[in-house]
mmCIF file of C-alpha atoms in Angstrom:
data_model
loop_
_atom_site.group_PDB
_atom_site.id
_atom_site.type_symbol
_atom_site.label_atom_id
_atom_site.label_comp_id
_atom_site.label_asym_id
_atom_site.label_seq_id
_atom_site.Cartn_x
_atom_site.Cartn_y
_atom_site.Cartn_z
ATOM 1 C CA UNK A 16 0.000 0.000 0.000
ATOM 2 C CA UNK A 17 1.225 3.497 -0.792
ATOM 3 C CA UNK A 18 -0.149 6.782 0.526
ATOM 4 C CA UNK A 19 -0.705 9.204 -2.364
ATOM 5 C CA UNK A 20 -2.722 11.923 -0.650
ATOM 6 C CA UNK A 21 -3.893 12.711 2.847
ATOM 7 C CA UNK A 22 -7.368 14.106 3.415
ATOM 8 C CA UNK A 23 -8.636 15.923 6.468
ATOM 9 C CA UNK A 24 -11.830 14.148 7.555
ATOM 10 C CA UNK A 25 -13.192 17.037 9.654
ATOM 11 C CA UNK A 26 -12.321 19.628 6.961
ATOM 12 C CA UNK A 27 -10.695 21.952 9.501
ATOM 13 C CA UNK A 28 -7.701 22.878 7.345
ATOM 14 C CA UNK A 29 -6.856 26.300 6.030
ATOM 15 C CA UNK A 30 -8.934 25.833 2.871
ATOM 16 C CA UNK A 31 -11.814 24.103 4.620
ATOM 17 C CA UNK A 32 -11.313 21.150 2.282
ATOM 18 C CA UNK A 33 -7.871 19.685 2.927
ATOM 19 C CA UNK A 34 -5.308 19.886 5.693
ATOM 20 C CA UNK A 35 -2.775 22.686 5.594
ATOM 21 C CA UNK A 36 0.055 22.084 3.121
ATOM 22 C CA UNK A 37 2.370 20.480 5.685
ATOM 23 C CA UNK A 38 -0.230 17.964 6.798
ATOM 24 C CA UNK A 39 -1.462 17.328 3.284
ATOM 25 C CA UNK A 40 1.914 16.666 1.697
ATOM 26 C CA UNK A 41 4.243 15.676 4.556
ATOM 27 C CA UNK A 42 3.346 12.000 4.623
ATOM 28 C CA UNK A 43 6.179 10.742 2.414
ATOM 29 C CA UNK A 44 8.064 9.499 5.491
ATOM 30 C CA UNK A 45 5.545 6.631 5.733
ATOM 31 C CA UNK A 46 6.649 5.217 2.373
ATOM 32 C CA UNK A 47 10.337 6.062 2.631
ATOM 33 C CA UNK A 48 12.499 2.977 2.144
ATOM 34 C CA UNK A 49 15.244 4.065 4.560
ATOM 35 C CA UNK A 50 12.825 3.565 7.453
ATOM 36 C CA UNK A 51 12.944 -0.184 6.898
ATOM 37 C CA UNK A 52 16.504 -0.639 8.129
ATOM 38 C CA UNK A 53 17.906 -0.055 11.599
ATOM 39 C CA UNK A 54 21.468 1.261 11.725
ATOM 40 C CA UNK A 55 23.901 1.509 14.636
ATOM 41 C CA UNK A 56 27.437 2.835 14.698
ATOM 42 C CA UNK A 57 30.110 0.124 15.004
ATOM 43 C CA UNK A 58 33.778 1.105 14.821
ATOM 44 C CA UNK A 59 32.801 4.539 13.471
ATOM 45 C CA UNK A 60 30.587 3.247 10.635
ATOM 46 C CA UNK A 61 26.813 2.908 10.363
ATOM 47 C CA UNK A 62 26.026 -0.793 10.195
ATOM 48 C CA UNK A 63 22.681 -2.600 9.736
ATOM 49 C CA UNK A 64 21.424 -4.075 13.019
ATOM 50 C CA UNK A 65 18.358 -5.694 14.536
ATOM 51 C CA UNK A 66 16.018 -3.645 16.695
ATOM 52 C CA UNK A 67 17.199 -5.650 19.701
ATOM 53 C CA UNK A 68 20.812 -4.620 19.047
ATOM 54 C CA UNK A 69 19.784 -0.988 18.612
ATOM 55 C CA UNK A 70 17.743 -0.901 21.825
ATOM 56 C CA UNK A 71 20.523 -2.672 23.722
ATOM 57 C CA UNK A 72 22.998 -0.018 22.544
ATOM 58 C CA UNK A 73 20.604 2.792 23.499
ATOM 59 C CA UNK A 74 20.094 1.274 26.958
ATOM 60 C CA UNK A 75 23.799 0.757 27.636
ATOM 61 C CA UNK A 76 24.725 4.254 26.401
ATOM 62 C CA UNK A 77 21.968 5.924 28.416
ATOM 63 C CA UNK A 78 22.963 4.039 31.552
ATOM 64 C CA UNK A 79 26.649 4.933 31.052
ATOM 65 C CA UNK A 80 25.922 8.656 30.598
ATOM 66 C CA UNK A 81 23.382 8.687 33.424
ATOM 67 C CA UNK A 82 25.687 6.908 35.855
ATOM 68 C CA UNK A 83 28.627 9.119 34.969
ATOM 69 C CA UNK A 84 26.945 12.543 34.688
ATOM 70 C CA UNK A 85 23.480 12.126 36.207
ATOM 71 C CA UNK A 86 20.123 12.612 34.532
ATOM 72 C CA UNK A 87 20.940 16.189 33.571
ATOM 73 C CA UNK A 88 23.290 14.808 30.883
ATOM 74 C CA UNK A 89 20.378 13.175 29.052
ATOM 75 C CA UNK A 90 17.638 14.815 27.012
ATOM 76 C CA UNK A 91 14.589 13.318 25.357
ATOM 77 C CA UNK A 92 12.753 14.725 22.338
ATOM 78 C CA UNK A 93 9.268 13.501 21.468
ATOM 79 C CA UNK A 94 7.635 13.643 18.070
ATOM 80 C CA UNK A 95 4.806 15.375 16.249
ATOM 81 C CA UNK A 96 4.041 12.025 14.650
ATOM 82 C CA UNK A 97 3.060 10.374 17.913
ATOM 83 C CA UNK A 98 -0.004 10.835 20.057
ATOM 84 C CA UNK A 99 -0.134 12.902 23.241
ATOM 85 C CA UNK A 100 -0.413 9.599 25.132
ATOM 86 C CA UNK A 101 2.766 8.259 23.531
ATOM 87 C CA UNK A 102 4.604 11.491 24.318
ATOM 88 C CA UNK A 103 3.307 11.238 27.902
ATOM 89 C CA UNK A 104 4.747 7.707 28.165
ATOM 90 C CA UNK A 105 8.032 8.963 26.737
ATOM 91 C CA UNK A 106 8.154 11.734 29.346
ATOM 92 C CA UNK A 107 7.339 9.235 32.119
ATOM 93 C CA UNK A 108 10.154 6.964 30.868
ATOM 94 C CA UNK A 109 12.539 9.934 30.816
ATOM 95 C CA UNK A 110 11.694 10.992 34.376
ATOM 96 C CA UNK A 111 11.514 7.562 36.015
ATOM 97 C CA UNK A 112 14.044 5.454 34.120
ATOM 98 C CA UNK A 113 16.522 8.009 32.778
ATOM 99 C CA UNK A 114 16.133 10.347 35.789
ATOM 100 C CA UNK A 115 15.933 13.477 33.639
ATOM 101 C CA UNK A 116 13.532 16.380 33.337
ATOM 102 C CA UNK A 117 15.091 17.433 30.010
ATOM 103 C CA UNK A 118 12.049 16.629 27.881
ATOM 104 C CA UNK A 119 10.652 18.451 24.892
ATOM 105 C CA UNK A 120 8.413 17.846 21.929
ATOM 106 C CA UNK A 121 6.846 19.989 19.273
ATOM 107 C CA UNK A 122 3.088 19.959 18.885
ATOM 108 C CA UNK A 123 1.571 22.226 16.271
ATOM 109 C CA UNK A 124 -1.730 23.711 17.298
ATOM 110 C CA UNK A 125 -4.870 22.986 15.277
ATOM 111 C CA UNK A 126 -6.181 26.543 15.342
ATOM 112 C CA UNK A 127 -9.256 25.888 13.174
ATOM 113 C CA UNK A 128 -10.414 23.131 15.549
ATOM 114 C CA UNK A 129 -9.787 25.410 18.553
ATOM 115 C CA UNK A 130 -11.711 28.250 16.932
ATOM 116 C CA UNK A 131 -14.607 25.903 16.129
ATOM 117 C CA UNK A 132 -14.677 24.665 19.737
ATOM 118 C CA UNK A 133 -14.753 28.235 21.078
ATOM 119 C CA UNK A 134 -17.242 29.623 18.535
ATOM 120 C CA UNK A 135 -20.330 31.046 20.150
ATOM 121 C CA UNK A 136 -18.867 31.201 23.637
ATOM 122 C CA UNK A 137 -19.112 34.730 24.974
ATOM 123 C CA UNK A 138 -15.801 36.444 25.793
ATOM 124 C CA UNK A 139 -13.796 33.332 24.847
ATOM 125 C CA UNK A 140 -12.464 34.626 21.539
ATOM 126 C CA UNK A 141 -11.175 37.860 20.077
ATOM 127 C CA UNK A 142 -11.154 39.127 16.525
ATOM 128 C CA UNK A 143 -7.888 39.849 14.721
ATOM 129 C CA UNK A 144 -8.760 43.553 14.991
ATOM 130 C CA UNK A 145 -9.064 43.229 18.767
ATOM 131 C CA UNK A 146 -5.777 41.338 18.972
ATOM 132 C CA UNK A 147 -4.000 43.908 16.776
ATOM 133 C CA UNK A 148 -5.425 46.803 18.797
ATOM 134 C CA UNK A 149 -4.340 45.145 22.058
ATOM 135 C CA UNK A 150 -0.803 44.645 20.720
ATOM 136 C CA UNK A 151 -0.561 48.312 19.740
ATOM 137 C CA UNK A 152 -1.757 49.440 23.182
ATOM 138 C CA UNK A 153 0.800 47.336 25.077
#
């Protein structure tokens, strides 16, 4: 199966028909062939490996850095391609297992969905004119 186009089922994108350009066209990673092979560095060169070998290397390296420098030496970055629940589990793993609070991830806001949820609620939204006026007054 190959993804050729992504549609936005709730039609909340910029055009009201499709997702914004990034969401509509940034799906090529799902079909990219390089994602099929796991690589680890052995003797300075990237070498094909099993997932078990890769996770073992990650675990040993994390433990070594954590034991030597403490949790502050480790950082964890989540993904925009995972759910909030998966990023929560990643942050829990970082805090409990890796003993670090250095956690970040990038989530892009779905402004059209937010605006739709707030529509009709008194004093919950502001027009662009109101926002612009407020910025000029501050």
